[in-house]
Coordinates of C-alpha atoms in Angstrom, one line a residue:
M1 CA -24.9 52.5 -351.5
R2 CA -27.5 55.0 -352.6
T3 CA -30.3 52.4 -352.7
N4 CA -29.4 51.1 -349.3
A5 CA -29.5 54.6 -347.9
I6 CA -33.1 55.2 -349.4
T7 CA -34.2 51.7 -348.1
T8 CA -33.0 52.6 -344.6
I9 CA -34.7 56.0 -344.7
I10 CA -37.9 54.4 -345.9
I11 CA -37.8 51.9 -343.1
I12 CA -37.2 54.7 -340.6
I13 CA -40.2 56.7 -341.9
L14 CA -42.5 53.6 -341.9
T15 CA -41.4 52.7 -338.3
L16 CA -42.1 56.3 -337.2
C17 CA -45.5 56.2 -338.9
A18 CA -46.3 53.0 -337.2
W19 CA -45.3 54.3 -333.9
L20 CA -47.3 57.5 -334.3
G21 CA -50.2 55.3 -335.4
A22 CA -50.0 53.1 -332.4
A23 CA -49.7 56.0 -330.1
S24 CA -52.7 57.8 -331.8
S25 CA -54.7 54.4 -331.5
A26 CA -53.8 54.2 -327.8
R27 CA -55.0 57.8 -327.2
A28 CA -58.1 57.2 -329.3
A29 CA -58.8 54.0 -327.3
W30 CA -60.1 56.2 -324.3
H31 CA -61.3 59.7 -323.8
P32 CA -64.0 61.2 -321.5
A33 CA -67.3 60.7 -323.0
G34 CA -70.6 62.7 -323.3
P35 CA -71.2 66.4 -322.5
N36 CA -70.4 66.2 -318.9
P37 CA -68.1 68.9 -317.4
L38 CA -64.8 67.8 -316.2
S39 CA -63.3 68.8 -312.9
K40 CA -59.5 69.7 -313.3
W41 CA -58.7 66.2 -311.8
G42 CA -61.0 64.5 -314.3
A43 CA -59.1 66.2 -317.0
A44 CA -55.9 64.8 -315.8
V45 CA -57.0 61.2 -315.7
R46 CA -55.0 58.8 -318.0
P47 CA -55.7 55.0 -318.4
S48 CA -52.0 54.3 -317.4
H49 CA -52.3 56.3 -314.3
V50 CA -55.8 56.0 -312.6
W51 CA -56.4 55.6 -308.9
T52 CA -52.7 54.5 -308.0
H53 CA -52.9 54.8 -304.3
Y54 CA -53.0 52.0 -302.0
P55 CA -56.7 51.4 -301.6
R56 CA -56.8 49.9 -298.0
P57 CA -54.9 52.4 -295.7
Q58 CA -56.2 50.7 -292.5
M59 CA -54.3 47.5 -293.4
R60 CA -51.2 48.1 -295.5
R61 CA -49.0 45.6 -297.1
K62 CA -45.9 46.4 -299.3
K63 CA -46.8 44.3 -302.4
W64 CA -49.8 44.8 -304.5
T65 CA -50.8 45.2 -308.0
S66 CA -53.6 47.5 -309.3
L67 CA -55.8 46.1 -312.1
N68 CA -57.3 49.5 -312.8
G69 CA -57.1 50.6 -316.5
L70 CA -58.8 49.9 -319.8
W71 CA -60.9 46.7 -319.8
Q72 CA -63.4 45.3 -322.4
Y73 CA -67.0 45.8 -321.8
A74 CA -70.4 44.8 -323.2
I75 CA -74.0 45.5 -322.1
T76 CA -76.4 42.7 -322.6
K77 CA -79.9 41.8 -321.5
R78 CA -80.1 40.8 -317.9
H79 CA -80.2 37.1 -318.2
A80 CA -78.1 36.9 -321.3
P81 CA -75.1 34.5 -321.0
Q82 CA -71.5 35.9 -321.2
P83 CA -71.0 37.9 -324.5
R84 CA -69.0 36.5 -327.3
H85 CA -68.3 40.0 -328.8
W86 CA -67.3 43.0 -326.8
Q87 CA -68.5 46.5 -327.6
G88 CA -65.5 48.6 -326.6
R89 CA -63.1 49.6 -323.7
I90 CA -64.1 51.0 -320.3
L91 CA -61.8 52.7 -318.0
V92 CA -62.1 50.9 -314.6
P93 CA -62.9 52.1 -311.8
F94 CA -65.4 54.3 -313.4
V95 CA -69.1 53.2 -313.9
A96 CA -70.4 53.0 -317.5
Q97 CA -72.7 55.9 -316.8
S98 CA -69.9 58.2 -316.3
A99 CA -67.8 60.4 -318.6
L100 CA -64.5 59.2 -317.3
S101 CA -65.3 55.6 -318.0
G102 CA -65.2 56.6 -321.8
V103 CA -68.7 54.9 -322.2
D104 CA -71.3 57.2 -320.9
K105 CA -74.1 54.8 -321.6
T106 CA -77.3 54.1 -319.6
V107 CA -77.5 50.6 -318.2
S108 CA -81.1 49.9 -317.2
P109 CA -82.3 47.2 -314.5
S110 CA -83.1 45.0 -317.5
Q111 CA -79.6 45.0 -318.7
K112 CA -76.2 43.6 -317.4
L113 CA -72.8 45.3 -317.6
W114 CA -69.9 42.7 -318.4
Y115 CA -66.2 43.3 -318.1
R116 CA -63.2 41.3 -319.4
V117 CA -59.5 41.8 -318.8
S118 CA -56.3 39.7 -319.0
F119 CA -53.4 39.9 -316.5
N120 CA -50.2 38.0 -315.9
A121 CA -49.9 36.1 -312.6
K122 CA -48.3 33.0 -311.1
K123 CA -49.2 30.8 -308.4
P124 CA -47.4 32.2 -305.3
P125 CA -44.3 30.1 -304.0
H126 CA -44.5 28.1 -300.6
H127 CA -48.3 27.6 -300.6
G128 CA -48.9 31.3 -300.7
R129 CA -52.2 32.7 -301.8
L130 CA -53.2 35.3 -304.4
L131 CA -56.2 37.6 -303.4
L132 CA -58.5 39.6 -305.7
H133 CA -60.0 42.6 -304.1
F134 CA -62.8 44.8 -305.3
G135 CA -63.2 48.1 -303.4
G136 CA -66.9 48.4 -304.7
A137 CA -69.1 47.2 -307.4
M138 CA -72.9 47.9 -308.0
Y139 CA -74.9 45.9 -307.2
R140 CA -75.0 42.1 -307.9
T141 CA -71.5 41.1 -309.0
R142 CA -70.3 37.8 -310.3
V143 CA -66.7 37.2 -310.8
F144 CA -65.3 34.5 -313.2
L145 CA -61.7 33.6 -313.7
N146 CA -60.4 31.4 -316.5
G147 CA -64.0 30.3 -317.3
K148 CA -65.0 29.4 -313.8
Q149 CA -67.3 31.5 -311.4
I150 CA -65.3 32.2 -308.2
G151 CA -67.9 34.1 -306.4
E152 CA -71.1 36.3 -306.2
H153 CA -71.4 39.6 -304.1
N154 CA -74.5 41.7 -303.4
G155 CA -74.1 45.2 -302.2
D156 CA -73.2 48.7 -303.6
Y157 CA -70.9 50.1 -301.0
S158 CA -68.9 47.3 -299.5
H159 CA -65.6 45.9 -300.5
F160 CA -65.0 42.1 -301.1
T161 CA -62.3 39.8 -301.7
Y162 CA -61.7 36.3 -303.3
D163 CA -58.8 34.0 -302.9
I164 CA -58.1 33.0 -306.7
T165 CA -55.3 30.8 -306.1
P166 CA -57.1 27.4 -307.1
Y167 CA -58.4 29.1 -310.3
L168 CA -55.0 30.3 -311.7
A169 CA -53.8 29.3 -315.1
H170 CA -49.9 28.8 -315.8
R171 CA -49.3 32.5 -316.3
K172 CA -51.9 34.4 -318.3
Q173 CA -55.2 34.9 -316.5
Q174 CA -58.6 36.0 -317.9
L175 CA -60.9 37.7 -315.5
V176 CA -64.7 38.4 -316.5
V177 CA -67.1 40.3 -314.2
S178 CA -70.7 40.9 -314.6
C179 CA -72.8 43.5 -312.7
W180 CA -76.4 44.1 -312.5
N181 CA -78.1 47.0 -310.6
P182 CA -81.8 47.2 -309.9
A183 CA -81.3 50.6 -308.2
N184 CA -84.8 52.2 -307.1
T185 CA -86.8 49.4 -309.0
G186 CA -85.7 46.9 -306.5
T187 CA -85.5 46.8 -302.6
E188 CA -81.9 46.6 -302.0
P189 CA -80.2 49.5 -300.4
C190 CA -79.2 51.9 -303.3
G191 CA -79.1 55.4 -301.8
K192 CA -79.8 58.1 -304.1
Q193 CA -79.6 56.2 -307.4
E194 CA -82.7 56.7 -309.7
I195 CA -83.3 55.4 -313.2
H196 CA -85.0 58.7 -313.9
P197 CA -82.9 61.2 -312.0
G198 CA -84.1 64.5 -310.7
F199 CA -85.4 66.2 -307.6
T200 CA -82.2 65.5 -305.6
M201 CA -81.7 61.9 -307.0
H202 CA -78.7 60.8 -309.1
L203 CA -78.6 58.6 -312.1
V204 CA -78.2 54.9 -311.4
S205 CA -74.6 53.7 -311.5
T206 CA -73.8 50.2 -312.7
G207 CA -70.5 48.3 -312.4
I208 CA -67.1 48.6 -310.8
W209 CA -66.6 51.9 -309.1
Q210 CA -63.6 51.4 -306.9
T211 CA -60.1 50.0 -307.3
V212 CA -59.6 46.2 -308.4
W213 CA -56.3 44.9 -307.2
L214 CA -54.2 41.8 -306.4
E215 CA -52.3 40.9 -303.3
H216 CA -49.9 38.1 -302.6
V217 CA -50.1 36.8 -299.0
P218 CA -48.5 33.7 -297.1
A219 CA -50.7 30.5 -296.7
S220 CA -51.4 31.8 -293.1
S221 CA -52.0 35.4 -293.1
I222 CA -53.8 38.5 -291.5
K223 CA -57.3 38.7 -292.7
S224 CA -58.7 41.8 -290.8
L225 CA -58.1 44.2 -287.9
R226 CA -60.6 45.4 -285.4
I227 CA -59.1 48.4 -283.6
T228 CA -61.1 49.9 -280.6
P229 CA -59.8 52.7 -278.6
H230 CA -60.6 53.0 -274.7
V231 CA -59.7 56.4 -273.7
H232 CA -60.8 56.2 -270.1
Q233 CA -58.9 53.0 -269.7
K234 CA -55.9 54.5 -271.5
N235 CA -55.6 51.5 -273.7
V236 CA -56.5 50.2 -277.3
T237 CA -57.7 46.9 -278.1
V238 CA -56.7 45.0 -281.4
R239 CA -58.3 42.0 -282.6
V240 CA -56.4 40.2 -285.5
D241 CA -58.3 37.6 -287.5
G242 CA -56.4 35.3 -289.7
R243 CA -56.8 33.5 -293.0
G244 CA -55.5 29.9 -293.3
A245 CA -54.1 27.7 -290.4
M246 CA -53.5 29.7 -287.3
R247 CA -52.5 27.0 -285.0
G248 CA -49.1 27.7 -283.3
L249 CA -49.1 31.4 -284.5
R250 CA -48.8 34.5 -282.4
V251 CA -49.7 38.0 -282.9
E252 CA -47.2 40.6 -282.1
I253 CA -48.4 44.4 -281.9
H254 CA -46.3 47.5 -281.6
A255 CA -47.8 50.9 -281.2
L256 CA -45.9 53.9 -282.3
A257 CA -46.0 57.7 -281.5
D258 CA -43.9 60.0 -283.6
G259 CA -41.8 56.9 -284.9
K260 CA -41.2 55.6 -281.4
V261 CA -42.5 52.6 -279.9
I262 CA -44.7 53.5 -276.8
A263 CA -46.5 50.0 -276.3
A264 CA -46.2 46.4 -277.4
A265 CA -48.3 43.3 -276.7
T266 CA -48.7 39.7 -277.9
G267 CA -51.6 37.4 -278.1
K268 CA -53.4 34.7 -280.1
P269 CA -55.2 35.4 -283.5
G270 CA -59.0 36.2 -282.9
A271 CA -58.3 37.3 -279.3
R272 CA -58.6 41.0 -278.2
I273 CA -55.2 42.1 -277.4
A274 CA -54.7 45.4 -275.2
L275 CA -51.9 47.9 -275.4
K276 CA -51.5 50.5 -272.7
I277 CA -51.3 54.0 -274.2
K278 CA -49.6 56.2 -271.6
T279 CA -48.8 59.0 -274.0
M280 CA -52.2 60.3 -274.7
H281 CA -52.8 62.5 -277.8
R282 CA -56.5 62.8 -278.3
W283 CA -57.8 63.1 -282.0
S284 CA -59.8 66.0 -282.9
P285 CA -60.3 68.3 -286.1
R286 CA -57.9 70.7 -284.6
H287 CA -55.3 68.0 -283.6
P288 CA -55.9 64.8 -285.7
Y289 CA -53.1 62.8 -284.1
L290 CA -52.8 59.3 -285.4
Y291 CA -50.7 56.5 -283.9
T292 CA -49.0 53.9 -285.9
L293 CA -49.5 50.2 -285.5
K294 CA -47.1 47.5 -286.6
I295 CA -48.7 44.0 -286.5
A296 CA -47.0 40.8 -287.2
L297 CA -48.0 37.1 -287.4
T298 CA -45.2 35.0 -286.0
R299 CA -44.2 31.4 -285.6
G300 CA -41.3 30.6 -283.4
G301 CA -39.9 34.2 -283.4
H302 CA -40.0 34.2 -287.3
T303 CA -42.5 36.6 -289.0
V304 CA -45.0 34.9 -291.2
D305 CA -47.1 38.1 -292.3
A306 CA -46.9 41.7 -291.3
V307 CA -49.1 44.7 -291.9
R308 CA -49.2 48.4 -290.8
S309 CA -52.2 50.4 -289.6
Y310 CA -53.0 53.3 -287.5
F311 CA -55.5 54.3 -284.7
A312 CA -56.6 57.4 -282.8
M313 CA -57.7 58.0 -279.3
R314 CA -61.0 60.0 -279.1
T315 CA -64.4 59.8 -277.5
I316 CA -67.8 61.1 -278.7
S317 CA -70.9 61.1 -276.4
V318 CA -74.2 63.0 -275.7
R319 CA -74.7 64.4 -272.1
K320 CA -75.7 67.4 -270.2
A321 CA -73.6 70.6 -270.8
P322 CA -72.9 73.2 -268.2
D323 CA -75.8 75.3 -269.6
G324 CA -78.1 72.5 -268.8
Y325 CA -78.8 71.1 -272.3
M326 CA -78.1 67.9 -273.8
R327 CA -75.1 68.5 -276.2
I328 CA -72.5 66.5 -278.2
F329 CA -69.2 66.1 -276.5
L330 CA -65.9 65.5 -278.3
N331 CA -63.1 64.2 -275.9
G332 CA -65.0 65.5 -272.9
K333 CA -65.7 69.0 -274.2
P334 CA -69.0 70.3 -275.8
C335 CA -68.6 70.4 -279.5
F336 CA -71.2 71.9 -281.8
L337 CA -71.1 69.7 -285.0
F338 CA -71.4 72.1 -288.1
G339 CA -71.1 70.9 -291.5
P340 CA -72.6 70.5 -295.0
L341 CA -74.7 67.6 -296.6
E342 CA -72.0 65.9 -298.7
E343 CA -73.1 63.3 -301.4
G344 CA -69.7 62.7 -302.9
Y345 CA -71.0 62.8 -306.6
W346 CA -69.0 64.1 -309.4
P347 CA -70.0 65.2 -312.8
D348 CA -67.3 63.4 -314.5
G349 CA -66.9 60.3 -312.2
A350 CA -70.3 59.8 -310.6
Y351 CA -69.8 58.1 -307.4
T352 CA -66.0 57.6 -308.0
P353 CA -63.9 60.7 -307.4
P354 CA -61.4 61.4 -310.2
S355 CA -58.5 61.0 -308.0
N356 CA -57.0 61.0 -304.5
A357 CA -56.2 64.7 -304.9
A358 CA -59.9 65.4 -305.8
M359 CA -61.0 63.9 -302.4
I360 CA -58.3 66.0 -300.7
F361 CA -59.8 69.1 -302.3
D362 CA -63.4 68.3 -301.0
I363 CA -62.1 67.5 -297.5
K364 CA -59.9 70.7 -297.3
A365 CA -62.6 72.9 -298.9
M366 CA -64.9 72.0 -296.1
K367 CA -62.4 72.8 -293.5
K368 CA -61.7 76.1 -295.2
L369 CA -65.5 76.9 -295.1
G370 CA -65.3 76.8 -291.4
F371 CA -67.0 73.3 -290.9
N372 CA -65.7 70.6 -288.6
M373 CA -67.7 67.7 -290.0
C374 CA -70.1 66.5 -292.9
R375 CA -73.1 64.5 -293.1
K376 CA -72.0 61.8 -295.7
H377 CA -75.4 61.5 -297.3
Q378 CA -76.6 58.1 -298.9
I379 CA -73.2 56.9 -300.0
V380 CA -70.1 55.0 -298.4
P381 CA -67.2 56.4 -300.5
P382 CA -63.8 54.7 -301.0
R383 CA -61.9 53.7 -298.0
R384 CA -59.1 56.3 -298.8
W385 CA -61.7 59.1 -298.3
Y386 CA -62.2 58.1 -294.7
Y387 CA -58.4 57.9 -294.2
L388 CA -57.9 61.3 -295.5
C389 CA -60.7 62.5 -293.1
D390 CA -58.7 60.7 -290.3
K391 CA -55.6 62.4 -291.4
L392 CA -56.8 65.8 -292.0
G393 CA -59.1 65.9 -289.1
F394 CA -62.7 66.1 -290.2
M395 CA -65.6 64.3 -288.4
V396 CA -68.1 62.3 -290.3
W397 CA -71.8 61.7 -289.7
Q398 CA -72.4 58.6 -291.7
D399 CA -75.6 57.5 -293.5
M400 CA -76.7 54.1 -294.3
P401 CA -77.7 54.1 -298.1
A402 CA -81.5 53.6 -298.2
A403 CA -83.8 51.0 -299.6
F404 CA -87.0 52.3 -300.8
G405 CA -90.7 51.1 -300.5
K406 CA -92.2 48.9 -298.0
L407 CA -89.7 46.1 -297.3
K408 CA -90.8 42.6 -296.7
A409 CA -88.9 40.1 -294.6
P410 CA -86.0 39.2 -297.3
A411 CA -85.4 42.8 -298.0
R412 CA -85.3 43.5 -294.3
R413 CA -82.7 40.9 -293.8
E414 CA -80.7 42.3 -296.8
F415 CA -80.7 45.8 -295.4
K416 CA -79.5 44.7 -292.0
R417 CA -76.9 42.5 -293.5
E418 CA -75.5 45.6 -295.5
L419 CA -76.0 47.9 -292.5
G420 CA -73.9 45.6 -290.3
T421 CA -71.2 45.3 -293.1
M422 CA -70.9 49.2 -293.3
V423 CA -70.5 49.5 -289.6
R424 CA -68.0 46.7 -289.4
Q425 CA -65.9 47.9 -292.3
L426 CA -65.7 51.5 -291.0
H427 CA -65.1 50.5 -287.3
N428 CA -61.5 51.5 -287.2
D429 CA -61.8 55.1 -288.7
P430 CA -61.8 57.6 -286.0
C431 CA -63.3 60.3 -288.1
V432 CA -66.8 58.6 -288.2
V433 CA -68.7 59.8 -285.0
I434 CA -72.3 59.2 -285.9
W435 CA -74.4 56.4 -287.5
C436 CA -77.5 57.5 -289.4
V437 CA -79.6 54.3 -290.1
F438 CA -82.7 56.1 -291.8
N439 CA -83.2 59.3 -293.8
E440 CA -86.7 60.9 -294.0
G441 CA -88.6 57.6 -293.8
W442 CA -87.0 56.2 -296.9
G443 CA -87.7 52.5 -296.5
Q444 CA -87.9 53.0 -292.7
H445 CA -88.7 49.9 -290.7
D446 CA -88.0 48.1 -287.4
T447 CA -86.8 51.6 -286.4
N448 CA -85.8 51.2 -282.8
S449 CA -84.8 47.7 -283.1
L450 CA -82.2 48.5 -285.8
L451 CA -81.0 51.6 -283.9
K452 CA -80.4 49.6 -280.8
W453 CA -78.7 46.8 -282.8
V454 CA -76.4 49.4 -284.3
H455 CA -75.5 50.9 -280.9
H456 CA -74.7 47.1 -279.6
L457 CA -72.4 46.7 -282.6
D458 CA -70.6 50.1 -282.0
P459 CA -71.3 51.5 -278.5
L460 CA -68.5 53.9 -278.9
R461 CA -70.2 56.1 -281.5
L462 CA -73.5 58.1 -281.6
V463 CA -76.5 56.6 -283.3
D464 CA -78.9 59.2 -284.8
G465 CA -82.6 58.8 -284.5
P466 CA -84.2 58.8 -288.1
S467 CA -82.9 61.9 -289.7
G468 CA -86.0 63.9 -290.4
W469 CA -89.7 62.7 -290.4
T470 CA -90.9 59.9 -288.1
D471 CA -89.0 59.6 -284.8
H472 CA -89.7 56.8 -282.4
G473 CA -88.1 58.1 -279.3
Y474 CA -84.7 56.2 -279.6
G475 CA -81.3 57.4 -280.5
A476 CA -78.8 59.8 -279.0
M477 CA -80.1 62.6 -281.2
K478 CA -83.5 63.8 -282.4
D479 CA -83.1 65.0 -285.9
A480 CA -85.1 67.6 -287.7
H481 CA -85.2 68.6 -291.3
I482 CA -86.4 72.1 -291.8
Y483 CA -86.3 74.2 -295.0
P484 CA -85.1 76.8 -295.6
G485 CA -85.1 77.1 -291.8
P486 CA -83.2 77.0 -289.4
G487 CA -85.3 75.2 -286.8
M488 CA -85.3 72.4 -284.2
F489 CA -87.0 70.0 -282.0
P490 CA -87.5 71.3 -278.5
A491 CA -84.6 70.4 -276.1
M492 CA -85.2 67.0 -274.5
P493 CA -83.8 65.8 -271.0
N494 CA -82.1 62.6 -272.5
R495 CA -81.4 63.3 -276.1
A496 CA -79.6 66.1 -278.2
S497 CA -81.6 68.2 -280.6
V498 CA -80.0 68.3 -283.9
L499 CA -80.7 69.9 -287.4
G500 CA -79.9 67.1 -289.9
E501 CA -80.8 69.2 -293.1
S502 CA -81.7 72.9 -293.7
G503 CA -80.9 75.9 -295.9
R504 CA -80.7 75.0 -299.7
F505 CA -80.4 78.5 -301.3
P506 CA -79.9 78.5 -305.0
C507 CA -77.0 80.2 -306.8
P508 CA -76.3 78.8 -310.3
I509 CA -73.1 79.9 -311.8
G510 CA -73.1 80.2 -315.7
G511 CA -70.8 77.6 -317.4
H512 CA -70.7 75.3 -314.3
I513 CA -74.1 73.7 -314.3
W514 CA -74.7 70.1 -315.1
P515 CA -76.2 69.9 -318.5
Y516 CA -79.1 67.9 -317.4
A517 CA -80.2 70.0 -314.4
S518 CA -83.9 70.5 -314.2
A519 CA -83.4 73.0 -311.3
P520 CA -86.9 73.0 -309.7
Y521 CA -85.4 75.1 -306.8
Q522 CA -84.1 77.7 -309.2
K523 CA -87.2 79.0 -311.1
N524 CA -86.8 82.8 -311.5
V525 CA -83.3 82.6 -310.0
P526 CA -80.9 84.5 -312.3
V527 CA -77.7 82.8 -313.4
V528 CA -74.4 84.3 -312.3
G529 CA -72.4 85.5 -315.2
S530 CA -74.4 88.4 -316.0
P531 CA -73.2 92.0 -315.3
A532 CA -75.1 91.8 -312.1
S533 CA -73.2 88.7 -310.9
N534 CA -71.5 90.4 -308.0
K535 CA -75.0 91.6 -306.7
I536 CA -76.4 88.1 -307.2
R537 CA -73.6 86.6 -305.2
A538 CA -73.9 89.2 -302.5
A539 CA -77.7 88.6 -302.2
W540 CA -77.0 84.9 -302.0
F541 CA -74.4 85.2 -299.3
A542 CA -76.8 87.7 -297.4
R543 CA -79.3 84.8 -297.5
Y544 CA -76.9 82.3 -296.2
K545 CA -75.6 84.6 -293.5
K546 CA -79.1 85.3 -292.2
W547 CA -79.6 81.6 -291.9
A548 CA -76.3 80.9 -290.2
L549 CA -76.9 83.7 -287.7
A550 CA -80.4 82.5 -287.0
L551 CA -78.7 79.4 -285.6
R552 CA -77.5 81.3 -282.5
P553 CA -81.0 81.6 -280.8
L554 CA -81.5 77.9 -281.6
I555 CA -78.1 77.2 -279.8
R556 CA -79.1 79.1 -276.8
R557 CA -82.2 76.7 -276.7
G558 CA -80.1 73.6 -276.9
L559 CA -79.5 73.0 -280.6
A560 CA -76.4 70.6 -280.7
A561 CA -75.5 70.3 -284.5
A562 CA -76.6 71.8 -287.7
V563 CA -76.2 70.6 -291.3
Y564 CA -76.5 73.0 -294.4
T565 CA -77.7 71.4 -297.7
R566 CA -75.2 71.1 -299.5
L567 CA -71.5 71.4 -300.2
C568 CA -71.6 71.2 -304.0
D569 CA -74.2 72.0 -306.5
Q570 CA -76.2 68.7 -307.2
V571 CA -75.4 67.5 -310.6
T572 CA -78.9 66.3 -311.6
D573 CA -81.1 68.8 -309.9
H574 CA -80.4 72.2 -308.3
C575 CA -77.6 74.5 -307.7
T576 CA -77.9 75.1 -304.0
G577 CA -74.1 74.1 -303.0
L578 CA -71.4 76.4 -301.7
I579 CA -69.2 75.1 -304.6
T580 CA -70.1 74.4 -308.2
C581 CA -70.5 70.7 -309.0
D582 CA -67.3 70.8 -311.0
R583 CA -65.5 72.1 -307.9
K584 CA -64.1 75.1 -310.0
V585 CA -66.1 78.0 -308.3
F586 CA -66.8 79.0 -304.7
K587 CA -70.0 80.9 -304.6
V588 CA -68.5 83.4 -302.1
S589 CA -65.0 83.6 -300.8
P590 CA -64.2 80.4 -298.6
R591 CA -62.5 82.9 -296.2
K592 CA -65.7 85.0 -295.9
I593 CA -67.9 82.0 -295.3
G594 CA -65.4 80.3 -293.1
A595 CA -65.2 83.2 -290.8
L596 CA -68.9 83.3 -290.4
N597 CA -69.2 79.6 -289.8
R598 CA -66.4 79.4 -287.3
S599 CA -68.0 82.3 -285.5
I600 CA -71.2 80.2 -285.1
R601 CA -69.1 77.3 -283.7
K602 CA -67.3 79.7 -281.3
Y603 CA -70.5 81.1 -280.2
A604 CA -71.9 77.4 -279.5
A605 CA -68.9 76.6 -277.5
A606 CA -69.2 79.6 -275.3
Q607 CA -72.9 79.1 -274.8
A608 CA -72.5 75.4 -273.8
A609 CA -69.9 76.3 -271.2
K610 CA -72.2 78.8 -269.3

């Protein structure tokens, strides 16, 4: 009896040790890498719970499976074959250069990043399809399933999808992905990615940087939606494009306001279907009203596929205001667009925010600071970011990420392809009010031709002339960059004069500075954290206040919008943000800055109405 009891105790102890060891190994499998400062949301990231929100809010289905989590990775030479040996584990969807990936390693343009993961999946019944979605991967991505290449995608900032049904094994699937990013060594649109970061540029990011997910759909299904509000006609048109055989199928659409059906219509897949909107709630930052859409693909009265979406009714235009100047109008009223340059870069996640909550913080912070919009600079963030701007009421002045150098014909075609993809993929988001095709002459080419082409693609939004530098006379706005400023181009009879970048006042906060910051704009600027920190912050706010108040005489002369550089300290360069790069410290109380910024917008509204 005693021997059996001792044996049982030993077994329990060994089992407990094994369990503790396994738990310890699981914890040791991933942790944030490198010296990078973590945001509070980055510190909360866990491999079992990373980017869990539905990644495509504009077209939602109930059933989906996230593949985010720990994958195997290897870094090889660019032209090397698929590796036989894997170097460790990487947390998807964070790029290899980021802390939250658990890797924090450089991947140069002469190298390629490989991924491998296994997952369980069966072939869908009744001839259904299994789709594999990538929210984004940088830049040239090749995808292999069970040893066969299923596709190749070029582009840093667009989402893409593959039907993997023909490649499925019986149950266990092995997915392999390779990513190569030339960044600024090539001519592809890369935005502010730089292999040697500094002077406002970010470290190149390589690999998967948005959610990877699976979705079961029927053999005939809804592939995409194009939703276009027509406020003056009091209707919204919806085009539903399908996947698979569409013959004999109908589209049924219901629009809802506050949970009640207010309009319904039917039509064919691929056709524009109009719904009359008699109950008109116009979307604005003060009243971000979203209608619900229920869309079904039917055959003989039976639903084949169904998705949910949303839309908003709003207009944006440039025309002469009562004071005689060309100004921006939102929903038929003059609206001074005022906001920060926002680059969406995180010290722990690079281009990938740590979580949905982290994105909400950024948007709400900008609203607290008294802004009504931001210029989304040289990045196209995850689709959920735009959904949150739609929902919370925040306008977006959207940049096309730049390509650099003198672009020859193939590079120009690639730039146009990716530009068109961005415009089409963001078409349904009411928060986007302006397209900015070129920034400061970066890779600028065929200027007016491309601006006119974008206006043709999306006539219901404004197209900015080149933001800063060489303007060729086209675009709803003529855009000046003046540092420290402020300043403006003289008012024009047919275009709005806007200030696309200005300000940039340094105020480094001790303990919240990126370790690699070279800080060229901070020479001889004291770091806050000394006994004189309150005086330093007060001096910084005095400088910002002087800049903001100097917008008033410009507004009287016709200035229609202004952008302060920037929301957050730049992680690789200088601390000129309103908030530290880790989002832990506001330089000055948001209430104080918010009151000042709102007073500028109120002044502009009163001036335009004269």
